[in-house]
mmCIF file of C-alpha atoms in Angstrom:
data_model
loop_
_atom_site.group_PDB
_atom_site.id
_atom_site.type_symbol
_atom_site.label_atom_id
_atom_site.label_comp_id
_atom_site.label_asym_id
_atom_site.label_seq_id
_atom_site.Cartn_x
_atom_site.Cartn_y
_atom_site.Cartn_z
ATOM 1 C CA MET A 1 0.271 0.207 0.390
ATOM 2 C CA LYS A 2 1.878 2.369 0.996
ATOM 3 C CA LYS A 3 4.418 1.040 -2.259
ATOM 4 C CA ASN A 4 1.216 2.316 -4.417
ATOM 5 C CA LYS A 5 0.919 5.218 -2.447
ATOM 6 C CA LEU A 6 4.806 6.930 -3.891
ATOM 7 C CA LEU A 7 3.423 6.326 -7.332
ATOM 8 C CA TYR A 8 1.621 9.039 -7.040
ATOM 9 C CA LEU A 9 3.421 11.751 -4.749
ATOM 10 C CA PRO A 10 5.485 13.185 -7.142
ATOM 11 C CA THR A 11 1.821 13.564 -8.891
ATOM 12 C CA LEU A 12 -0.404 15.207 -6.209
ATOM 13 C CA LEU A 13 3.648 16.949 -5.394
ATOM 14 C CA VAL A 14 3.407 19.077 -9.055
ATOM 15 C CA LEU A 15 -0.545 19.868 -9.080
ATOM 16 C CA ALA A 16 0.046 21.622 -5.580
ATOM 17 C CA ALA A 17 2.163 23.235 -6.713
ATOM 18 C CA ILE A 18 1.079 24.818 -10.470
ATOM 19 C CA VAL A 19 -2.041 25.714 -7.888
ATOM 20 C CA PHE A 20 0.143 27.543 -5.850
ATOM 21 C CA GLU A 21 1.493 29.409 -9.086
ATOM 22 C CA MET A 22 -2.212 29.976 -10.991
ATOM 23 C CA SER A 23 -3.378 31.209 -7.774
ATOM 24 C CA SER A 24 -1.917 35.111 -8.756
ATOM 25 C CA ASP A 25 -1.684 33.972 -12.028
ATOM 26 C CA LEU A 26 -5.216 33.736 -13.062
ATOM 27 C CA TYR A 27 -6.912 36.525 -11.933
ATOM 28 C CA LEU A 28 -4.071 38.803 -13.518
ATOM 29 C CA PRO A 29 -6.524 40.537 -16.603
ATOM 30 C CA SER A 30 -8.832 40.673 -13.969
ATOM 31 C CA MET A 31 -6.710 43.320 -11.644
ATOM 32 C CA PRO A 32 -7.939 46.559 -13.594
ATOM 33 C CA GLU A 33 -12.126 45.071 -12.909
ATOM 34 C CA MET A 34 -10.967 44.370 -8.944
ATOM 35 C CA ALA A 35 -9.277 47.917 -8.872
ATOM 36 C CA LEU A 36 -12.980 49.327 -9.927
ATOM 37 C CA TYR A 37 -14.801 46.831 -7.796
ATOM 38 C CA PHE A 38 -13.053 48.156 -4.600
ATOM 39 C CA SER A 39 -12.248 51.492 -5.874
ATOM 40 C CA VAL A 40 -9.422 50.946 -5.148
ATOM 41 C CA PRO A 41 -6.239 52.956 -6.129
ATOM 42 C CA ASP A 42 -4.353 50.340 -9.161
ATOM 43 C CA HIS A 43 -1.283 49.370 -5.752
ATOM 44 C CA LYS A 44 -3.594 48.069 -4.118
ATOM 45 C CA ILE A 45 -4.462 45.428 -5.883
ATOM 46 C CA VAL A 46 -0.582 44.559 -7.150
ATOM 47 C CA LEU A 47 -0.511 44.395 -3.176
ATOM 48 C CA THR A 48 -2.663 40.911 -3.381
ATOM 49 C CA ILE A 49 0.302 39.680 -5.603
ATOM 50 C CA SER A 50 3.184 41.114 -4.076
ATOM 51 C CA LEU A 51 2.280 40.363 -0.256
ATOM 52 C CA TYR A 52 1.874 37.068 -1.274
ATOM 53 C CA MET A 53 5.467 36.220 -2.375
ATOM 54 C CA VAL A 54 6.837 37.506 0.505
ATOM 55 C CA ALA A 55 4.623 35.112 3.259
ATOM 56 C CA PHE A 56 5.479 32.915 0.958
ATOM 57 C CA SER A 57 9.153 33.530 0.418
ATOM 58 C CA VAL A 58 9.287 34.222 4.592
ATOM 59 C CA MET A 59 7.096 31.048 5.534
ATOM 60 C CA GLY A 60 9.169 29.493 3.036
ATOM 61 C CA LEU A 61 11.894 28.280 6.052
ATOM 62 C CA VAL A 62 9.484 28.122 8.259
ATOM 63 C CA GLY A 63 8.805 25.185 6.621
ATOM 64 C CA GLY A 64 10.892 23.135 6.386
ATOM 65 C CA SER A 65 12.510 23.127 10.017
ATOM 66 C CA LEU A 66 9.183 22.461 10.904
ATOM 67 C CA SER A 67 9.304 19.583 8.605
ATOM 68 C CA ASP A 68 12.739 18.507 9.967
ATOM 69 C CA HIS A 69 11.552 18.242 13.490
ATOM 70 C CA PHE A 70 7.816 17.311 13.471
ATOM 71 C CA GLY A 71 8.517 14.837 9.749
ATOM 72 C CA ARG A 72 6.698 15.907 6.521
ATOM 73 C CA ARG A 73 3.386 14.824 6.446
ATOM 74 C CA PRO A 74 1.508 16.755 9.268
ATOM 75 C CA VAL A 75 3.374 20.493 8.306
ATOM 76 C CA TYR A 76 3.195 19.980 4.861
ATOM 77 C CA LEU A 77 -1.356 19.204 5.546
ATOM 78 C CA CYS A 78 -0.953 22.020 7.320
ATOM 79 C CA GLY A 79 0.071 24.058 4.819
ATOM 80 C CA LEU A 80 -2.444 22.873 2.022
ATOM 81 C CA ALA A 81 -5.441 23.806 4.836
ATOM 82 C CA ILE A 82 -3.530 26.852 5.193
ATOM 83 C CA PHE A 83 -3.693 27.544 1.376
ATOM 84 C CA ALA A 84 -7.421 26.486 1.354
ATOM 85 C CA LEU A 85 -9.095 28.035 3.675
ATOM 86 C CA ALA A 86 -7.148 31.018 3.198
ATOM 87 C CA SER A 87 -8.826 30.556 -0.840
ATOM 88 C CA LEU A 88 -11.637 30.279 0.261
ATOM 89 C CA GLY A 89 -11.885 33.456 2.392
ATOM 90 C CA SER A 90 -10.214 35.364 -1.331
ATOM 91 C CA LEU A 91 -13.009 34.981 -1.769
ATOM 92 C CA LEU A 92 -15.836 35.740 0.123
ATOM 93 C CA ALA A 93 -13.679 39.075 0.986
ATOM 94 C CA THR A 94 -15.979 41.943 0.830
ATOM 95 C CA THR A 95 -12.940 44.721 0.772
ATOM 96 C CA ILE A 96 -9.738 45.305 -0.253
ATOM 97 C CA GLU A 97 -8.437 45.096 2.886
ATOM 98 C CA THR A 98 -9.743 41.811 3.580
ATOM 99 C CA LEU A 99 -8.906 39.698 0.658
ATOM 100 C CA ILE A 100 -5.617 41.128 0.714
ATOM 101 C CA LEU A 101 -5.296 39.533 4.054
ATOM 102 C CA PHE A 102 -6.591 36.485 3.171
ATOM 103 C CA ARG A 103 -3.710 35.912 0.031
ATOM 104 C CA LEU A 104 -1.666 37.028 3.289
ATOM 105 C CA PHE A 105 -2.083 33.578 3.891
ATOM 106 C CA GLN A 106 -2.801 31.857 1.395
ATOM 107 C CA GLY A 107 1.631 33.004 0.091
ATOM 108 C CA MET A 108 2.080 31.093 4.275
ATOM 109 C CA GLY A 109 0.609 28.002 3.300
ATOM 110 C CA ALA A 110 1.787 27.926 -0.183
ATOM 111 C CA GLY A 111 5.290 28.702 1.100
ATOM 112 C CA ILE A 112 5.339 26.092 3.796
ATOM 113 C CA SER A 113 3.648 23.347 1.131
ATOM 114 C CA TYR A 114 5.880 24.343 -1.638
ATOM 115 C CA VAL A 115 9.380 24.259 0.662
ATOM 116 C CA ILE A 116 8.416 20.426 1.923
ATOM 117 C CA SER A 117 7.601 19.270 -1.529
ATOM 118 C CA THR A 118 10.657 19.474 -3.072
ATOM 119 C CA ALA A 119 12.012 18.019 0.329
ATOM 120 C CA MET A 120 9.497 14.386 0.160
ATOM 121 C CA ILE A 121 10.539 14.198 -3.172
ATOM 122 C CA LYS A 122 14.340 14.208 -2.186
ATOM 123 C CA ASP A 123 13.155 12.270 0.579
ATOM 124 C CA SER A 124 11.809 9.637 -1.802
ATOM 125 C CA TYR A 125 13.934 9.221 -4.983
ATOM 126 C CA SER A 126 17.418 8.413 -6.512
ATOM 127 C CA ASP A 127 19.503 11.880 -7.333
ATOM 128 C CA GLU A 128 18.623 10.693 -10.751
ATOM 129 C CA GLN A 129 14.554 10.245 -9.735
ATOM 130 C CA CYS A 130 14.914 13.678 -8.278
ATOM 131 C CA SER A 131 16.345 15.482 -11.485
ATOM 132 C CA LYS A 132 13.708 14.182 -13.714
ATOM 133 C CA LEU A 133 10.680 15.104 -11.629
ATOM 134 C CA PHE A 134 12.557 18.174 -9.818
ATOM 135 C CA SER A 135 12.412 19.377 -14.581
ATOM 136 C CA ILE A 136 8.509 17.984 -14.909
ATOM 137 C CA MET A 137 7.140 20.589 -11.214
ATOM 138 C CA GLY A 138 9.857 23.040 -13.771
ATOM 139 C CA MET A 139 8.331 22.834 -16.730
ATOM 140 C CA ALA A 140 4.887 22.535 -14.956
ATOM 141 C CA ILE A 141 5.494 26.089 -12.498
ATOM 142 C CA ALA A 142 7.102 27.657 -16.091
ATOM 143 C CA ILE A 143 3.479 27.091 -18.125
ATOM 144 C CA SER A 144 1.324 29.006 -15.434
ATOM 145 C CA PRO A 145 2.304 32.017 -15.750
ATOM 146 C CA THR A 146 1.374 31.479 -20.202
ATOM 147 C CA VAL A 147 -1.767 29.351 -19.091
ATOM 148 C CA ALA A 148 -3.274 30.860 -16.974
ATOM 149 C CA PRO A 149 -3.384 34.233 -17.609
ATOM 150 C CA ILE A 150 -5.929 33.479 -20.971
ATOM 151 C CA LEU A 151 -7.955 30.561 -19.153
ATOM 152 C CA GLY A 152 -8.762 33.277 -15.973
ATOM 153 C CA SER A 153 -9.998 35.890 -18.490
ATOM 154 C CA TYR A 154 -12.249 33.782 -20.297
ATOM 155 C CA ILE A 155 -13.460 32.769 -16.877
ATOM 156 C CA SER A 156 -13.934 36.612 -15.903
ATOM 157 C CA SER A 157 -15.166 37.884 -18.798
ATOM 158 C CA TYR A 158 -17.822 35.206 -18.985
ATOM 159 C CA TRP A 159 -18.543 34.834 -15.091
ATOM 160 C CA GLY A 160 -16.005 38.043 -13.459
ATOM 161 C CA TRP A 161 -13.047 37.877 -11.585
ATOM 162 C CA GLN A 162 -14.924 36.010 -8.423
ATOM 163 C CA MET A 163 -14.236 32.810 -10.878
ATOM 164 C CA ASN A 164 -11.288 32.585 -10.450
ATOM 165 C CA PHE A 165 -11.008 32.905 -7.033
ATOM 166 C CA THR A 166 -14.156 29.795 -7.177
ATOM 167 C CA LEU A 167 -11.497 27.976 -8.983
ATOM 168 C CA ILE A 168 -8.953 27.838 -6.623
ATOM 169 C CA SER A 169 -10.441 27.258 -3.869
ATOM 170 C CA ILE A 170 -12.273 24.022 -5.183
ATOM 171 C CA THR A 171 -8.978 22.530 -6.619
ATOM 172 C CA ALA A 172 -6.977 23.418 -3.188
ATOM 173 C CA PHE A 173 -9.563 21.340 -1.545
ATOM 174 C CA PHE A 174 -9.675 18.542 -3.734
ATOM 175 C CA ILE A 175 -6.166 18.883 -3.435
ATOM 176 C CA TRP A 176 -6.302 18.844 0.534
ATOM 177 C CA GLY A 177 -8.950 16.432 1.001
ATOM 178 C CA ILE A 178 -6.596 14.141 -2.057
ATOM 179 C CA SER A 179 -3.564 14.175 -0.187
ATOM 180 C CA GLN A 180 -4.846 13.328 3.363
ATOM 181 C CA LEU A 181 -5.716 10.059 1.600
ATOM 182 C CA PHE A 182 -2.300 9.895 -0.154
ATOM 183 C CA ILE A 183 0.444 11.559 0.570
ATOM 184 C CA ILE A 184 3.007 9.201 3.362
ATOM 185 C CA GLU A 185 5.434 10.510 5.852
ATOM 186 C CA THR A 186 8.561 10.114 4.421
ATOM 187 C CA LEU A 187 10.885 11.803 6.958
ATOM 188 C CA GLN A 188 11.570 8.589 9.432
ATOM 189 C CA GLN A 189 10.847 9.079 13.354
ATOM 190 C CA GLU A 190 14.937 8.138 13.634
ATOM 191 C CA GLN A 191 15.974 10.772 10.629
ATOM 192 C CA ARG A 192 13.958 14.205 12.476
ATOM 193 C CA GLN A 193 16.368 17.230 14.209
ATOM 194 C CA ASP A 194 15.963 19.165 16.851
ATOM 195 C CA LEU A 195 14.818 22.765 16.472
ATOM 196 C CA ASN A 196 17.831 24.355 16.710
ATOM 197 C CA LEU A 197 17.355 28.305 16.646
ATOM 198 C CA ARG A 198 20.327 28.811 17.109
ATOM 199 C CA LYS A 199 22.200 26.806 14.732
ATOM 200 C CA SER A 200 20.060 28.124 12.182
ATOM 201 C CA PHE A 201 21.052 32.084 12.543
ATOM 202 C CA LYS A 202 24.304 31.289 12.756
ATOM 203 C CA THR A 203 24.228 29.917 8.800
ATOM 204 C CA TYR A 204 21.319 32.548 8.066
ATOM 205 C CA GLY A 205 23.357 34.898 8.946
ATOM 206 C CA PHE A 206 27.093 33.619 7.336
ATOM 207 C CA LEU A 207 24.925 33.258 3.970
ATOM 208 C CA PHE A 208 23.063 36.865 4.457
ATOM 209 C CA THR A 209 26.886 37.767 4.540
ATOM 210 C CA ASN A 210 28.813 36.006 1.542
ATOM 211 C CA LEU A 211 29.579 38.001 -1.347
ATOM 212 C CA SER A 212 28.479 35.188 -3.727
ATOM 213 C CA VAL A 213 25.297 33.691 -2.121
ATOM 214 C CA ILE A 214 23.687 37.050 -1.438
ATOM 215 C CA GLY A 215 25.189 38.111 -4.350
ATOM 216 C CA ASN A 216 23.993 36.312 -7.212
ATOM 217 C CA SER A 217 20.626 35.921 -5.002
ATOM 218 C CA PHE A 218 20.221 39.694 -5.727
ATOM 219 C CA ILE A 219 21.349 38.787 -10.087
ATOM 220 C CA SER A 220 18.280 35.833 -9.984
ATOM 221 C CA GLY A 221 15.100 38.251 -7.808
ATOM 222 C CA MET A 222 16.568 41.675 -9.900
ATOM 223 C CA THR A 223 15.531 38.614 -13.005
ATOM 224 C CA TYR A 224 13.211 37.231 -11.208
ATOM 225 C CA GLY A 225 10.954 40.720 -10.096
ATOM 226 C CA SER A 226 12.024 42.420 -13.526
ATOM 227 C CA LEU A 227 10.017 39.672 -14.933
ATOM 228 C CA TRP A 228 6.897 40.343 -12.359
ATOM 229 C CA ALA A 229 7.569 44.072 -12.645
ATOM 230 C CA TRP A 230 6.419 43.697 -16.520
ATOM 231 C CA ILE A 231 3.568 41.082 -15.199
ATOM 232 C CA THR A 232 1.980 43.427 -13.185
ATOM 233 C CA LEU A 233 2.457 46.518 -15.097
ATOM 234 C CA ALA A 234 1.073 45.058 -18.482
ATOM 235 C CA PRO A 235 -2.751 44.416 -17.774
ATOM 236 C CA PHE A 236 -3.507 48.639 -16.479
ATOM 237 C CA TYR A 237 -1.697 49.140 -20.059
ATOM 238 C CA PHE A 238 -3.043 46.906 -22.886
ATOM 239 C CA ILE A 239 -6.457 46.684 -21.159
ATOM 240 C CA ASP A 240 -6.742 50.758 -19.270
ATOM 241 C CA THR A 241 -4.552 52.215 -21.958
ATOM 242 C CA LEU A 242 -4.995 50.633 -25.352
ATOM 243 C CA LYS A 243 -8.781 49.354 -24.487
ATOM 244 C CA PHE A 244 -7.559 45.750 -25.314
ATOM 245 C CA ASN A 245 -10.379 42.930 -24.241
ATOM 246 C CA THR A 246 -9.582 40.191 -21.675
ATOM 247 C CA GLN A 247 -8.775 37.680 -23.683
ATOM 248 C CA ASP A 248 -7.167 39.174 -26.411
ATOM 249 C CA TYR A 249 -4.790 40.995 -23.222
ATOM 250 C CA ALA A 250 -4.178 37.000 -22.097
ATOM 251 C CA VAL A 251 -2.493 36.238 -25.616
ATOM 252 C CA TYR A 252 0.667 39.001 -25.385
ATOM 253 C CA ALA A 253 0.739 38.545 -21.487
ATOM 254 C CA ALA A 254 1.519 34.370 -23.145
ATOM 255 C CA ILE A 255 4.542 35.678 -24.559
ATOM 256 C CA GLY A 256 7.022 37.018 -22.376
ATOM 257 C CA PRO A 257 6.504 33.343 -20.251
ATOM 258 C CA ALA A 258 6.981 31.881 -23.611
ATOM 259 C CA SER A 259 9.446 33.728 -24.733
ATOM 260 C CA TYR A 260 11.050 32.491 -21.235
ATOM 261 C CA MET A 261 10.911 29.144 -21.649
ATOM 262 C CA VAL A 262 12.460 29.545 -25.075
ATOM 263 C CA GLY A 263 15.587 31.553 -22.856
ATOM 264 C CA ALA A 264 15.512 28.165 -20.989
ATOM 265 C CA LEU A 265 15.587 25.680 -23.438
ATOM 266 C CA LEU A 266 18.111 27.376 -25.332
ATOM 267 C CA ASN A 267 20.504 27.775 -21.795
ATOM 268 C CA GLN A 268 19.613 24.368 -20.987
ATOM 269 C CA LYS A 269 21.421 23.324 -25.048
ATOM 270 C CA LEU A 270 24.043 25.269 -24.212
ATOM 271 C CA VAL A 271 25.231 25.548 -21.214
ATOM 272 C CA SER A 272 27.458 22.242 -20.599
ATOM 273 C CA HIS A 273 29.263 23.544 -23.814
ATOM 274 C CA LEU A 274 29.407 27.018 -22.651
ATOM 275 C CA GLY A 275 30.044 27.457 -18.835
ATOM 276 C CA VAL A 276 27.977 28.870 -16.384
ATOM 277 C CA ASP A 277 29.700 32.055 -16.201
ATOM 278 C CA LYS A 278 30.007 32.815 -19.279
ATOM 279 C CA MET A 279 25.469 31.912 -20.182
ATOM 280 C CA LEU A 280 25.658 34.163 -17.413
ATOM 281 C CA ARG A 281 27.189 37.243 -19.004
ATOM 282 C CA ILE A 282 25.530 36.119 -22.233
ATOM 283 C CA GLY A 283 22.211 36.514 -20.833
ATOM 284 C CA LEU A 284 23.153 39.665 -19.206
ATOM 285 C CA THR A 285 23.758 40.984 -22.154
ATOM 286 C CA ILE A 286 21.181 40.907 -23.484
ATOM 287 C CA THR A 287 18.892 41.813 -21.056
ATOM 288 C CA VAL A 288 20.767 45.148 -21.226
ATOM 289 C CA ILE A 289 20.252 45.327 -24.670
ATOM 290 C CA GLY A 290 16.189 44.072 -24.883
ATOM 291 C CA SER A 291 15.702 46.378 -21.780
ATOM 292 C CA ILE A 292 17.244 49.554 -23.850
ATOM 293 C CA ILE A 293 15.031 48.787 -27.166
ATOM 294 C CA LEU A 294 12.044 47.949 -24.196
ATOM 295 C CA ASN A 295 12.175 51.794 -22.988
ATOM 296 C CA ILE A 296 13.131 53.376 -26.565
ATOM 297 C CA VAL A 297 9.831 51.676 -28.221
ATOM 298 C CA SER A 298 7.401 53.153 -25.356
ATOM 299 C CA TYR A 299 9.164 55.880 -25.795
ATOM 300 C CA SER A 300 9.010 56.336 -28.773
ATOM 301 C CA TYR A 301 6.976 53.440 -29.728
ATOM 302 C CA ALA A 302 4.254 53.239 -27.483
ATOM 303 C CA GLN A 303 1.418 52.441 -29.567
ATOM 304 C CA SER A 304 2.992 49.760 -31.297
ATOM 305 C CA ILE A 305 2.566 46.466 -30.307
ATOM 306 C CA ILE A 306 4.652 44.745 -32.417
ATOM 307 C CA CYS A 307 8.190 47.017 -31.578
ATOM 308 C CA ILE A 308 6.492 46.265 -27.686
ATOM 309 C CA VAL A 309 6.454 42.826 -27.708
ATOM 310 C CA ILE A 310 9.523 41.887 -29.764
ATOM 311 C CA ALA A 311 11.824 44.000 -27.339
ATOM 312 C CA LEU A 312 9.737 41.846 -25.101
ATOM 313 C CA ILE A 313 10.464 38.971 -26.402
ATOM 314 C CA VAL A 314 14.659 39.718 -26.240
ATOM 315 C CA PHE A 315 14.446 41.015 -22.417
ATOM 316 C CA CYS A 316 13.055 37.035 -21.587
ATOM 317 C CA VAL A 317 15.138 34.969 -23.897
ATOM 318 C CA GLY A 318 18.179 37.327 -22.348
ATOM 319 C CA LEU A 319 16.169 36.555 -18.666
ATOM 320 C CA ALA A 320 16.863 32.605 -18.578
ATOM 321 C CA PRO A 321 20.097 31.868 -18.195
ATOM 322 C CA VAL A 322 20.618 34.742 -15.845
ATOM 323 C CA PHE A 323 18.096 33.287 -13.513
ATOM 324 C CA SER A 324 19.097 29.861 -13.932
ATOM 325 C CA ASN A 325 22.904 30.685 -13.906
ATOM 326 C CA SER A 326 22.601 33.335 -10.518
ATOM 327 C CA ALA A 327 21.141 30.696 -9.446
ATOM 328 C CA THR A 328 23.133 27.782 -9.154
ATOM 329 C CA ARG A 329 26.378 30.535 -8.674
ATOM 330 C CA SER A 330 24.176 31.129 -5.472
ATOM 331 C CA LEU A 331 24.210 27.354 -4.845
ATOM 332 C CA ASN A 332 28.192 27.139 -4.153
ATOM 333 C CA VAL A 333 27.499 25.903 -0.639
ATOM 334 C CA PRO A 334 28.665 22.523 1.195
ATOM 335 C CA ALA A 335 26.315 20.511 1.482
ATOM 336 C CA SER A 336 25.235 21.094 4.759
ATOM 337 C CA GLN A 337 24.344 23.998 4.000
ATOM 338 C CA LEU A 338 22.663 23.939 0.765
ATOM 339 C CA GLY A 339 19.019 23.495 2.390
ATOM 340 C CA ALA A 340 19.523 27.105 3.837
ATOM 341 C CA ALA A 341 21.020 28.680 0.849
ATOM 342 C CA SER A 342 18.299 27.757 -1.513
ATOM 343 C CA ALA A 343 15.386 29.921 1.126
ATOM 344 C CA VAL A 344 17.601 32.527 1.011
ATOM 345 C CA LEU A 345 17.721 31.708 -2.790
ATOM 346 C CA ALA A 346 13.321 31.959 -2.948
ATOM 347 C CA LEU A 347 13.533 34.610 -0.413
ATOM 348 C CA VAL A 348 15.533 37.086 -1.701
ATOM 349 C CA GLU A 349 13.388 36.111 -4.863
ATOM 350 C CA MET A 350 10.363 36.791 -4.087
ATOM 351 C CA VAL A 351 10.357 38.988 -1.608
ATOM 352 C CA LEU A 352 12.411 41.360 -4.604
ATOM 353 C CA ALA A 353 9.083 39.977 -7.052
ATOM 354 C CA GLY A 354 7.199 41.433 -4.647
ATOM 355 C CA ILE A 355 8.596 44.841 -3.481
ATOM 356 C CA TYR A 356 9.155 45.309 -7.093
ATOM 357 C CA SER A 357 5.129 44.379 -8.380
ATOM 358 C CA TYR A 358 3.936 46.843 -5.434
ATOM 359 C CA LEU A 359 6.095 50.148 -7.036
ATOM 360 C CA VAL A 360 5.753 49.356 -10.732
ATOM 361 C CA GLY A 361 1.574 49.127 -9.222
ATOM 362 C CA TRP A 362 2.161 52.738 -7.521
ATOM 363 C CA PHE A 363 3.713 55.024 -9.768
ATOM 364 C CA ASN A 364 1.458 53.581 -12.219
ATOM 365 C CA LYS A 365 0.004 56.763 -14.297
ATOM 366 C CA GLY A 366 -1.268 54.582 -18.004
ATOM 367 C CA THR A 367 2.079 53.717 -19.120
ATOM 368 C CA LEU A 368 4.922 51.529 -19.428
ATOM 369 C CA TYR A 369 7.783 53.075 -18.255
ATOM 370 C CA PRO A 370 7.401 52.068 -14.469
ATOM 371 C CA ALA A 371 8.071 48.688 -15.913
ATOM 372 C CA THR A 372 10.901 49.095 -18.050
ATOM 373 C CA ILE A 373 12.350 51.112 -16.471
ATOM 374 C CA THR A 374 12.578 49.012 -14.031
ATOM 375 C CA MET A 375 13.905 47.492 -16.185
ATOM 376 C CA LEU A 376 16.637 48.549 -17.635
ATOM 377 C CA LEU A 377 17.442 49.638 -13.928
ATOM 378 C CA SER A 378 17.835 45.797 -12.746
ATOM 379 C CA SER A 379 19.702 44.871 -16.004
ATOM 380 C CA ILE A 380 22.445 47.602 -15.099
ATOM 381 C CA GLY A 381 22.041 46.963 -11.175
ATOM 382 C CA CYS A 382 22.645 42.627 -12.399
ATOM 383 C CA VAL A 383 25.865 43.785 -14.122
ATOM 384 C CA ALA A 384 27.273 46.043 -11.882
ATOM 385 C CA LEU A 385 26.599 43.241 -8.829
ATOM 386 C CA TYR A 386 28.235 39.914 -11.178
ATOM 387 C CA TRP A 387 30.927 42.578 -11.614
ATOM 388 C CA LEU A 388 31.321 43.067 -8.677
ATOM 389 C CA ILE A 389 30.668 39.210 -7.551
ATOM 390 C CA ARG A 390 34.045 38.725 -10.020
ATOM 391 C CA GLN A 391 36.329 40.697 -8.360
ATOM 392 C CA ASN A 392 36.324 39.467 -4.582
ATOM 393 C CA LYS A 393 39.153 36.739 -4.292
ATOM 394 C CA LYS A 394 37.527 34.264 -2.277
ATOM 395 C CA TYR A 395 34.125 34.189 -5.292
ATOM 396 C CA GLN A 396 37.229 33.479 -7.678
ATOM 397 C CA SER A 397 38.759 30.674 -5.588
ATOM 398 C CA ASN A 398 36.384 28.851 -4.974
ATOM 399 C CA GLU A 399 34.523 28.646 -8.484
ATOM 400 C CA VAL A 400 33.739 25.625 -10.482
ATOM 401 C CA LYS A 401 35.650 24.556 -13.480
ATOM 402 C CA SER A 402 33.024 25.266 -15.542
ATOM 403 C CA SER A 403 33.169 28.679 -15.505
#
């Protein structure tokens, strides 16, 4: 029976991860409509995205430690329950403050369960199997920003924006229910660890002061944040300024994530031949060029959708090698610190994405400028940070041969 349940484990974990991602992506095209419904400025609606990301990242730090002590299954199911109940609360929210609060709880539940899902796979499978499963999970999550806005746009057009939250709520409770039946404990009693806060703080203190770890985490986070700056602002520009309907906008919304996936496939093919650092430099160069073109286009040809799309494609293709290879460099730590370094990376990525999303929403005046300027400054900042890391002798002495 346990062996049969083990077969269901990766499927359930991947499904849950997709729902966590879709809980934000699904209602992106509906944000202008939601701002009108609640009679609030755009940046208040964007807070429902930003605070979800921050809560997700912070609880990811907590969830791993709790599961090491109490076991994977109970903490994972607790996170799912919090997410499901918060999804229902989001659906029933009658004020923007209530919606923001429940989205915060959604992020907390998702953060707990997501970080534990990777640990459960690592507990249960060989390294080769883990690599394949993580690739599948990554591809499934990457597809969500492409498919979910299109699905969400049709849902909101026919049934209103609330139906997106209805779908998430039903799916969340369904996954929680079947997880109760089929998710097994993967961490045996003798493998569990005592809660040692002092040791954890010491490890995190070292990682946050390590230039290679924190510097590359910031490069990855600024890259991820740039993508979310565009994803957050684009619906307001296309729908409110250019008067696109939600279905037409959703097609354009898929271009950025789809271009990113193309860049990811190219990186996968080339990194073994060119090395991590060279691919990182190539990606940084492309993002700088793409962001410059995007700013020129947004100022000079703001109504030319084709020009905007071409510039966006260039930028997003470059994002993938930057994101992937800076993340790889940030995890060049001893095996005993790998879990903590992964948590630091996730924290920086999600917090910066949340901050970027909120800032572009705050400065939104019906143009693309807040997003395109953010993307340009971040690209230049990433280049400067990469140069600073490369000048560090300690980093150079520790870098792997493939660079």
